[in-house]
Coordinates of N, CA and C and ligand atoms in Angstrom, one line a residue:
X1 N 156.3 -15.5 86.5 CA 156.1 -14.4 85.6 C 155.4 -13.2 86.4
X2 N 156.0 -12.0 86.3 CA 155.4 -10.9 87.0 C 155.0 -9.8 85.9
X3 N 153.7 -9.4 86.0 CA 153.2 -8.4 85.1 C 152.9 -7.2 86.0
X4 N 153.4 -6.0 85.7 CA 153.1 -4.8 86.6 C 152.1 -3.9 85.8
X5 N 151.2 -3.3 86.6 CA 150.3 -2.3 86.0 C 150.3 -1.1 87.0
X6 N 150.9 0.0 86.5 CA 150.9 1.2 87.3 C 150.0 2.3 86.6
X7 N 149.7 3.3 87.4 CA 148.9 4.4 86.8 C 148.2 5.2 87.9
X8 N 147.6 6.3 87.5 CA 146.9 7.1 88.5 C 145.6 6.6 88.9
X9 N 145.0 7.1 90.0 CA 143.7 6.7 90.5 C 142.6 6.8 89.4
X10 N 141.8 5.9 89.3 CA 140.7 5.9 88.3 C 141.0 5.6 86.9
X11 N 142.2 5.1 86.7 CA 142.6 4.7 85.3 C 142.1 3.4 84.9
X12 N 141.5 2.6 85.8 CA 140.9 1.3 85.6 C 141.9 0.2 85.9
X13 N 142.9 0.5 86.7 CA 143.9 -0.5 87.0 C 143.3 -1.8 87.7
X14 N 142.5 -1.5 88.7 CA 142.0 -2.7 89.5 C 141.1 -3.6 88.6
X15 N 140.2 -3.0 87.9 CA 139.3 -3.9 87.1 C 140.1 -4.7 86.1
X16 N 141.0 -4.0 85.4 CA 141.8 -4.6 84.4 C 142.8 -5.6 85.0
X17 N 143.4 -5.3 86.1 CA 144.4 -6.2 86.7 C 143.7 -7.5 87.1
X18 N 142.5 -7.3 87.7 CA 141.7 -8.5 88.2 C 141.4 -9.4 87.1
X19 N 140.8 -8.8 86.0 CA 140.4 -9.5 84.8 C 141.6 -10.2 84.1
X20 N 142.7 -9.5 84.1 CA 143.9 -10.1 83.4 C 144.4 -11.3 84.2
X21 N 144.5 -11.1 85.6 CA 144.9 -12.2 86.4 C 144.0 -13.4 86.3
X22 N 142.8 -13.2 86.2 CA 141.8 -14.3 86.0 C 142.0 -15.0 84.7
X23 N 142.2 -14.2 83.7 CA 142.4 -14.8 82.3 C 143.6 -15.6 82.3
X24 N 144.7 -15.2 83.0 CA 146.0 -15.9 82.9 C 146.1 -17.0 84.0
X25 N 145.2 -17.0 85.0 CA 145.3 -17.9 86.1 C 146.4 -17.5 87.1
X26 N 146.6 -16.2 87.1 CA 147.6 -15.6 88.0 C 147.0 -15.0 89.3
X27 N 147.8 -14.7 90.3 CA 147.3 -14.0 91.4 C 147.3 -12.5 91.2
X28 N 146.3 -11.9 91.7 CA 146.2 -10.4 91.6 C 146.7 -9.7 92.9
X29 N 147.7 -8.9 92.7 CA 148.2 -8.2 93.9 C 147.9 -6.7 93.8
X30 N 147.0 -6.3 94.7 CA 146.5 -5.0 94.8 C 147.3 -4.3 95.9
X31 N 148.4 -3.6 95.5 CA 149.3 -3.0 96.6 C 148.6 -1.8 97.2
X32 N 147.7 -1.1 96.6 CA 147.0 0.0 97.2 C 146.3 -0.4 98.5
X33 N 145.9 -1.7 98.5 CA 145.1 -2.2 99.7 C 146.0 -2.2 100.9
X34 N 147.3 -2.4 100.7 CA 148.2 -2.4 101.9 C 148.3 -1.0 102.5
X35 N 148.5 0.0 101.6 CA 148.6 1.4 102.1 C 147.2 1.8 102.7
X36 N 146.2 1.3 102.1 CA 144.8 1.6 102.6 C 144.6 0.9 104.0
X37 N 145.1 -0.3 104.2 CA 144.9 -1.0 105.5 C 145.6 -0.2 106.6
X38 N 146.8 0.2 106.3 CA 147.6 1.0 107.3 C 146.9 2.3 107.6
X39 N 146.4 3.0 106.5 CA 145.7 4.3 106.7 C 144.5 4.1 107.5
X40 N 143.8 3.0 107.2 CA 142.5 2.7 108.0 C 142.8 2.6 109.4
X41 N 143.9 1.9 109.8 CA 144.2 1.8 111.2 C 144.6 3.1 111.8
X42 N 145.3 3.9 111.1 CA 145.7 5.3 111.5 C 144.5 6.1 111.8
X43 N 143.5 6.1 110.9 CA 142.3 6.8 111.1 C 141.5 6.3 112.3
X44 N 141.4 5.0 112.4 CA 140.6 4.4 113.5 C 141.2 4.8 114.8
X45 N 142.6 4.9 114.9 CA 143.3 5.2 116.1 C 143.5 6.7 116.3
X46 N 142.9 7.5 115.4 CA 143.1 8.9 115.4 C 144.5 9.4 115.5
X47 N 145.3 8.7 114.7 CA 146.7 9.1 114.5 C 146.8 10.1 113.4
X48 N 147.4 11.3 113.7 CA 147.5 12.3 112.6 C 148.3 11.7 111.5
X49 N 147.8 11.8 110.3 CA 148.4 11.2 109.1 C 149.6 12.0 108.6
X50 N 149.8 13.1 109.2 CA 151.0 13.9 108.8 C 152.1 13.8 109.9
X51 N 151.9 12.9 110.8 CA 152.9 12.7 111.9 C 153.7 11.4 111.6
X52 N 154.9 11.6 110.9 CA 155.6 10.4 110.5 C 156.1 9.5 111.7
X53 N 156.5 10.2 112.7 CA 157.0 9.4 113.9 C 155.9 8.5 114.4
X54 N 154.7 9.1 114.5 CA 153.6 8.3 115.0 C 153.2 7.1 114.1
X55 N 153.4 7.4 112.8 CA 153.1 6.4 111.8 C 154.1 5.2 111.8
X56 N 155.4 5.6 112.1 CA 156.4 4.6 112.2 C 156.1 3.7 113.4
X57 N 155.7 4.4 114.5 CA 155.3 3.6 115.7 C 154.1 2.7 115.4
X58 N 153.2 3.2 114.6 CA 152.0 2.4 114.3 C 152.4 1.2 113.5
X59 N 153.4 1.3 112.5 CA 153.8 0.2 111.7 C 154.5 -0.8 112.6
X60 N 155.2 -0.4 113.7 CA 155.9 -1.3 114.5 C 154.9 -2.2 115.3
X61 N 153.7 -1.7 115.5 CA 152.8 -2.6 116.2 C 151.6 -3.0 115.3
X62 N 151.8 -3.1 114.1 CA 150.8 -3.5 113.1 C 151.2 -4.7 112.3
X63 N 150.3 -5.6 112.0 CA 150.6 -6.7 111.1 C 149.8 -6.6 109.9
X64 N 150.4 -6.2 108.8 CA 149.6 -6.3 107.5 C 150.1 -7.5 106.8
X65 N 149.1 -8.3 106.3 CA 149.5 -9.6 105.7 C 148.6 -9.8 104.5
X66 N 149.1 -10.6 103.6 CA 148.4 -10.9 102.4 C 148.2 -12.4 102.4
X67 N 147.0 -12.9 102.2 CA 146.7 -14.3 102.2 C 146.1 -14.7 100.9
X68 N 146.5 -15.8 100.4 CA 145.9 -16.4 99.1 C 144.7 -17.2 99.5
X69 N 143.5 -16.6 99.3 CA 142.3 -17.3 99.6 C 141.6 -17.7 98.3
X70 N 141.7 -19.0 98.0 CA 141.1 -19.5 96.8 C 141.6 -18.8 95.5
X71 N 142.9 -18.5 95.5 CA 143.5 -17.9 94.3 C 143.4 -16.4 94.3
X72 N 142.8 -15.8 95.3 CA 142.7 -14.4 95.4 C 143.5 -13.9 96.6
X73 N 144.2 -12.8 96.4 CA 145.0 -12.2 97.6 C 144.1 -11.3 98.4
X74 N 144.0 -11.6 99.7 CA 143.2 -10.8 100.6 C 144.1 -10.1 101.6
X75 N 143.7 -8.8 101.9 CA 144.6 -8.1 102.9 C 144.0 -8.2 104.3
X76 N 144.9 -8.6 105.2 CA 144.6 -8.8 106.6 C 145.3 -7.7 107.5
X77 N 144.5 -7.1 108.3 CA 145.1 -6.1 109.2 C 145.0 -6.7 110.6
X78 N 146.1 -6.9 111.3 CA 146.1 -7.6 112.6 C 145.2 -8.8 112.6
X79 N 145.2 -9.6 111.6 CA 144.5 -10.8 111.6 C 143.0 -10.7 111.0
X80 N 142.6 -9.4 110.8 CA 141.2 -9.2 110.3 C 141.2 -8.9 108.8
X81 N 140.3 -9.5 108.1 CA 140.1 -9.3 106.7 C 139.4 -7.9 106.6
X82 N 140.2 -6.9 106.1 CA 139.6 -5.5 106.1 C 139.2 -5.1 104.7
X83 N 139.2 -6.0 103.8 CA 138.9 -5.7 102.4 C 137.7 -4.8 102.1
X84 N 136.6 -5.0 102.9 CA 135.4 -4.2 102.6 C 135.5 -2.8 103.3
X85 N 136.3 -2.7 104.3 CA 136.3 -1.4 105.0 C 137.3 -0.3 104.5
X86 N 138.1 -0.7 103.6 CA 139.2 0.2 103.2 C 138.9 0.9 101.8
X87 N 137.8 0.6 101.2 CA 137.5 1.1 99.9 C 136.8 2.5 99.8
X88 N 136.9 3.3 100.9 CA 136.3 4.6 100.9 C 137.2 5.7 100.4
X89 N 136.6 6.8 100.0 CA 137.4 8.0 99.6 C 138.3 8.5 100.7
X90 N 137.8 8.5 101.9 CA 138.5 9.0 103.1 C 139.8 8.1 103.3
X91 N 139.6 6.8 103.2 CA 140.8 5.9 103.4 C 141.8 6.1 102.2
X92 N 141.2 6.2 101.0 CA 142.1 6.3 99.8 C 142.9 7.6 99.9
X93 N 142.3 8.6 100.3 CA 143.1 9.9 100.4 C 144.1 9.9 101.6
X94 N 143.7 9.2 102.7 CA 144.7 9.1 103.8 C 145.9 8.1 103.4
X95 N 145.5 7.1 102.6 CA 146.5 6.2 102.1 C 147.5 6.9 101.2
X96 N 147.0 7.8 100.4 CA 147.9 8.6 99.5 C 148.9 9.4 100.3
X97 N 148.3 10.0 101.4 CA 149.2 10.9 102.3 C 150.3 10.0 103.0
X98 N 149.9 8.9 103.6 CA 150.9 8.2 104.4 C 151.9 7.5 103.4
X99 N 151.5 7.2 102.2 CA 152.4 6.5 101.3 C 153.6 7.4 100.8
X100 N 153.5 8.7 101.2 CA 154.6 9.6 100.8 C 155.8 9.4 101.7
X101 N 155.7 8.7 102.9 CA 156.8 8.5 103.8 C 157.6 7.3 103.4
X102 N 158.9 7.5 103.4 CA 159.8 6.4 103.0 C 159.7 5.3 104.0
X103 N 159.5 5.6 105.2 CA 159.5 4.5 106.3 C 158.3 3.6 106.1
X104 N 157.2 4.3 105.7 CA 155.9 3.5 105.5 C 156.1 2.6 104.3
X105 N 156.7 3.1 103.2 CA 156.9 2.4 102.0 C 157.9 1.2 102.3
X106 N 158.9 1.5 103.0 CA 159.9 0.4 103.4 C 159.2 -0.7 104.1
X107 N 158.3 -0.3 105.0 CA 157.6 -1.3 105.9 C 156.8 -2.3 105.0
X108 N 156.3 -1.8 103.9 CA 155.4 -2.6 103.0 C 156.2 -3.3 101.8
X109 N 157.4 -2.9 101.7 CA 158.2 -3.4 100.5 C 158.4 -4.9 100.4
X110 N 158.9 -5.5 101.5 CA 159.3 -6.9 101.5 C 158.0 -7.7 101.4
X111 N 156.9 -7.3 102.0 CA 155.7 -8.0 101.9 C 155.2 -8.1 100.4
X112 N 155.4 -7.0 99.7 CA 155.0 -7.0 98.2 C 155.9 -7.9 97.4
X113 N 157.2 -7.9 97.7 CA 158.2 -8.7 97.0 C 158.0 -10.2 97.2
X114 N 157.6 -10.5 98.5 CA 157.4 -11.9 98.8 C 156.2 -12.4 98.0
X115 N 155.2 -11.6 97.8 CA 154.0 -12.0 97.0 C 154.5 -12.4 95.6
X116 N 155.5 -11.7 95.1 CA 156.1 -12.0 93.8 C 156.8 -13.3 93.7
X117 N 157.3 -13.8 94.9 CA 158.0 -15.1 94.9 C 157.2 -16.2 94.4
X118 N 155.9 -16.1 94.5 CA 155.0 -17.2 94.1 C 154.9 -17.3 92.6
X119 N 155.5 -16.3 91.9 CA 155.4 -16.3 90.4 C 154.0 -16.1 90.0
X120 N 153.8 -15.8 88.7 CA 152.4 -15.7 88.2 C 151.6 -14.7 88.9
X121 N 152.0 -13.4 88.9 CA 151.2 -12.4 89.6 C 151.0 -11.2 88.6
X122 N 149.9 -10.5 88.8 CA 149.6 -9.3 88.2 C 149.6 -8.3 89.3
X123 N 150.6 -7.4 89.4 CA 150.8 -6.5 90.5 C 150.4 -5.1 90.1
X124 N 149.5 -4.5 90.9 CA 148.9 -3.2 90.5 C 149.3 -2.2 91.6
X125 N 149.7 -1.0 91.1 CA 150.0 0.1 92.1 C 150.5 1.4 91.5
X126 N 151.5 2.0 92.1 CA 152.1 3.3 91.6 C 153.5 3.1 91.3
X127 N 154.2 2.1 92.0 CA 155.7 2.0 91.8 C 156.0 0.5 91.6
X128 N 155.1 -0.2 90.9 CA 155.3 -1.6 90.7 C 156.5 -1.9 89.8
X129 N 156.5 -1.2 88.6 CA 157.5 -1.4 87.6 C 158.8 -0.6 87.9
X130 N 158.6 0.4 88.7 CA 159.8 1.3 88.9 C 160.6 0.9 90.1
X131 N 160.0 0.4 91.2 CA 160.7 0.2 92.4 C 160.5 -1.3 92.9
X132 N 159.3 -1.7 93.0 CA 159.0 -3.0 93.7 C 159.5 -4.2 92.8
X133 N 159.1 -4.2 91.5 CA 159.5 -5.2 90.6 C 160.1 -4.6 89.4
X134 N 161.3 -4.1 89.5 CA 162.0 -3.4 88.4 C 162.3 -4.4 87.3
X135 N 162.4 -5.7 87.6 CA 162.8 -6.7 86.6 C 161.6 -7.5 86.1
X136 N 160.4 -6.9 86.3 CA 159.2 -7.6 85.9 C 159.2 -8.0 84.4
X137 N 158.5 -9.1 84.1 CA 158.5 -9.6 82.7 C 157.9 -8.6 81.7
X138 N 156.7 -8.1 82.2 CA 156.0 -7.1 81.4 C 155.6 -5.9 82.3
X139 N 155.7 -4.7 81.8 CA 155.3 -3.5 82.5 C 154.3 -2.7 81.7
X140 N 153.2 -2.3 82.4 CA 152.3 -1.5 81.7 C 152.0 -0.3 82.5
X141 N 151.6 0.8 81.8 CA 151.2 2.0 82.5 C 149.9 2.4 81.9
X142 N 148.9 2.4 82.8 CA 147.5 2.6 82.4 C 147.1 4.0 82.7
X143 N 146.6 4.7 81.7 CA 146.2 6.1 82.0 C 144.8 6.4 81.3
X144 N 144.2 7.5 81.7 CA 143.0 7.9 81.1 C 142.9 9.4 81.4
X145 N 142.1 10.2 80.6 CA 142.1 11.6 80.9 C 141.3 11.9 82.2
X146 N 141.6 13.0 82.8 CA 141.1 13.3 84.1 C 139.6 13.3 84.2
X147 N 138.9 13.8 83.2 CA 137.5 13.9 83.3 C 136.9 12.4 83.3
X148 N 137.4 11.6 82.5 CA 137.0 10.2 82.4 C 137.3 9.5 83.8
X149 N 138.4 9.7 84.3 CA 138.8 9.1 85.6 C 137.8 9.6 86.7
X150 N 137.5 10.8 86.7 CA 136.5 11.4 87.7 C 135.2 10.7 87.5
X151 N 134.7 10.6 86.3 CA 133.4 10.0 86.0 C 133.4 8.5 86.5
X152 N 134.4 7.8 86.2 CA 134.5 6.4 86.6 C 134.4 6.3 88.2
X153 N 135.2 7.1 88.8 CA 135.2 7.1 90.3 C 133.8 7.4 90.9
X154 N 133.2 8.4 90.2 CA 131.8 8.8 90.6 C 130.8 7.7 90.5
X155 N 130.9 7.0 89.3 CA 130.0 5.9 89.1 C 130.2 4.8 90.1
X156 N 131.5 4.5 90.4 CA 131.8 3.5 91.4 C 131.2 3.8 92.8
X157 N 131.4 5.1 93.2 CA 130.9 5.5 94.5 C 129.4 5.4 94.5
X158 N 128.7 5.9 93.5 CA 127.3 5.9 93.5 C 126.7 4.5 93.4
X159 N 127.4 3.6 92.7 CA 127.0 2.2 92.7 C 127.0 1.5 94.0
X160 N 127.9 2.1 94.9 CA 128.0 1.5 96.2 C 127.0 2.2 97.2
X161 N 126.3 3.1 96.7 CA 125.3 3.8 97.5 C 125.9 4.9 98.3
X162 N 127.2 5.3 98.0 CA 127.8 6.4 98.6 C 127.5 7.7 97.9
X163 N 127.0 8.7 98.6 CA 126.6 10.0 97.8 C 127.9 10.7 97.4
X164 N 128.0 11.2 96.2 CA 129.2 11.9 95.8 C 128.8 12.8 94.7
X165 N 129.6 13.9 94.6 CA 129.4 14.9 93.5 C 130.6 15.1 92.7
X166 N 130.4 15.4 91.4 CA 131.5 15.6 90.5 C 132.6 16.4 91.1
X167 N 132.2 17.6 91.6 CA 133.3 18.6 92.0 C 134.1 18.1 93.2
X168 N 133.5 17.3 94.1 CA 134.2 16.8 95.2 C 135.2 15.7 94.8
X169 N 134.7 14.8 93.9 CA 135.6 13.8 93.4 C 136.7 14.4 92.6
X170 N 136.4 15.4 91.8 CA 137.5 16.1 91.1 C 138.6 16.7 92.0
X171 N 138.1 17.3 93.0 CA 139.1 17.9 94.0 C 140.0 16.8 94.6
X172 N 139.3 15.8 95.0 CA 140.1 14.7 95.6 C 141.0 14.0 94.6
X173 N 140.6 13.9 93.4 CA 141.4 13.2 92.4 C 142.6 14.1 92.0
X174 N 142.4 15.4 91.9 CA 143.5 16.2 91.5 C 144.6 16.3 92.7
X175 N 144.1 16.3 93.9 CA 145.0 16.3 95.1 C 145.8 15.0 95.1
X176 N 145.1 13.9 94.8 CA 145.7 12.6 94.8 C 146.8 12.4 93.7
X177 N 146.4 12.9 92.5 CA 147.4 12.9 91.4 C 148.7 13.7 91.8
X178 N 148.5 14.8 92.4 CA 149.6 15.7 92.9 C 150.4 14.9 93.9
X179 N 149.8 14.4 94.9 CA 150.5 13.7 96.0 C 151.3 12.5 95.5
X180 N 150.6 11.7 94.7 CA 151.2 10.5 94.2 C 152.3 10.7 93.2
X181 N 152.3 11.7 92.4 CA 153.3 11.9 91.4 C 154.4 12.9 91.8
X182 N 154.1 13.7 92.8 CA 155.1 14.7 93.1 C 155.9 14.4 94.4
X183 N 155.6 13.3 95.0 CA 156.3 12.9 96.3 C 157.8 12.5 95.9
X184 N 158.6 12.6 97.0 CA 160.0 12.3 96.8 C 160.3 10.8 96.6
X185 N 159.6 10.0 97.4 CA 160.0 8.6 97.4 C 159.0 7.8 96.5
X186 N 159.6 7.1 95.6 CA 158.8 6.2 94.7 C 157.6 6.9 94.1
X187 N 157.7 8.0 93.5 CA 156.5 8.7 92.9 C 155.9 7.9 91.8
X188 N 154.7 8.2 91.5 CA 154.0 7.6 90.3 C 154.7 8.1 89.1
X189 N 155.2 7.2 88.2 CA 155.8 7.7 87.0 C 155.7 6.5 86.0
X190 N 155.9 6.8 84.8 CA 156.0 5.7 83.8 C 157.3 4.9 84.0
X191 N 157.2 3.6 84.4 CA 158.5 2.9 84.6 C 159.2 2.7 83.3
X192 N 160.5 2.6 83.4 CA 161.4 2.3 82.3 C 160.8 1.0 81.6
X193 N 160.8 1.1 80.3 CA 160.4 0.0 79.4 C 158.9 -0.4 79.5
X194 N 158.1 0.5 80.2 CA 156.7 0.2 80.3 C 155.9 0.5 79.0
X195 N 154.9 -0.2 78.7 CA 154.0 0.0 77.6 C 152.9 0.9 78.1
X196 N 152.7 2.0 77.5 CA 151.6 3.0 78.0 C 150.3 2.6 77.2
X197 N 149.2 2.5 78.0 CA 147.9 2.3 77.4 C 147.0 3.4 77.9
X198 N 146.3 4.1 76.9 CA 145.3 5.1 77.3 C 144.0 4.4 77.3
X199 N 143.3 4.3 78.4 CA 142.0 3.6 78.5 C 140.8 4.5 78.3
X200 N 141.1 5.8 78.0 CA 139.9 6.8 78.0 C 138.7 6.3 77.2
X201 N 139.0 5.7 76.0 CA 137.8 5.3 75.2 C 137.8 3.8 75.1
X202 N 138.5 3.1 76.0 CA 138.5 1.6 75.9 C 137.7 1.0 77.1
X203 N 137.0 -0.1 76.8 CA 136.4 -0.8 78.0 C 137.4 -1.6 78.7
X204 N 137.2 -2.1 79.9 CA 138.2 -2.9 80.6 C 138.6 -4.1 79.7
X205 N 137.6 -4.7 79.1 CA 137.9 -5.9 78.3 C 138.8 -5.6 77.1
X206 N 138.6 -4.4 76.5 CA 139.5 -4.0 75.4 C 140.9 -3.7 75.9
X207 N 141.0 -3.2 77.1 CA 142.4 -3.0 77.7 C 143.0 -4.3 77.9
X208 N 142.3 -5.3 78.5 CA 142.9 -6.6 78.7 C 143.4 -7.2 77.4
X209 N 142.5 -7.1 76.4 CA 142.9 -7.6 75.0 C 144.2 -7.0 74.5
X210 N 144.3 -5.7 74.7 CA 145.4 -4.9 74.3 C 146.7 -5.4 75.0
X211 N 146.6 -5.6 76.3 CA 147.7 -6.1 77.1 C 148.1 -7.5 76.7
X212 N 147.1 -8.3 76.4 CA 147.4 -9.7 76.0 C 148.1 -9.8 74.7
X213 N 148.0 -8.7 73.9 CA 148.7 -8.7 72.6 C 150.3 -8.7 72.8
X214 N 150.7 -8.2 74.0 CA 152.1 -8.1 74.3 C 152.6 -9.3 75.1
X215 N 151.7 -9.9 75.9 CA 152.1 -10.9 76.8 C 152.2 -12.3 76.3
X216 N 153.3 -12.9 76.3 CA 153.5 -14.3 75.9 C 153.7 -15.1 77.2
X217 N 152.9 -16.1 77.5 CA 153.1 -16.9 78.7 C 153.8 -18.2 78.4
X218 N 154.3 -18.4 77.2 CA 155.0 -19.6 76.9 C 156.4 -19.6 77.3
Ligands
LIG301 O1 145.3 2.3 94.2 P1 144.6 2.8 95.4 O2 143.7 3.9 95.2 O3 144.0 1.7 96.3 O4 145.9 3.4 96.3 C1 145.7 4.2 97.4 C2 146.9 5.1 97.6 O5 148.0 4.2 98.1 C3 147.4 5.8 96.4 O6 146.8 7.1 96.2 C4 148.9 6.0 96.7 C5 149.2 4.7 97.5 N1 149.9 3.7 96.8 C6 151.3 3.8 96.6 O7 151.8 4.8 97.0 N2 152.0 2.9 96.0 C7 151.4 1.8 95.5 N3 152.1 0.8 94.9 C8 150.0 1.6 95.6 C9 149.3 2.6 96.3

């Protein structure tokens, strides 16, 4: 069984997908972490993120891998667990930029589909229901208004001890929305047959309950 959850940054996809996977005993596939891992390596190696040829070269000498560690998918970059290093604004924004390249997307495609071979996954990203798993059993599109998404991102950053201001997060969020939805290859969009859920006034638990109303695991 494959459940996909797509949507813009800050819509609550990660929290909801994680909780849903736990509730169902499924694996949680965070595909943004794959783009982030690659972007992290590009930044570390000072590779210009607008240089597609250099990024293709980077992919050819990079191993991004997903491992099931105690029922949780972890992302490994050249053998190293980079989960904790890739959750910054800088890496997120670079991930959004490199994810516009078809070659980068192609490089990560089979890895994502292989994760689906294990069955029982909740796959979260931007093109899960439209491109990676078009035949998923259930597709959801999670959205929230921009102000709420900015506030959530701000709270997340501040809780991690990262200094952040509303205006900066707003700027970054608007740029990311533009990049992710206007790009030519696999842009963020509502997949065909997806159920749209607006989480603006819902808690993560309420969103999970809403999703579970549609999902039958029998
Ligand atoms: O969900 P996230 O913030 O970790 O994703 C980081 C970036 O990666 C996002 O802005 C666009 C890209 N991405 C993508 O293009 N396709 C996906 N399925 C997941 C993420």
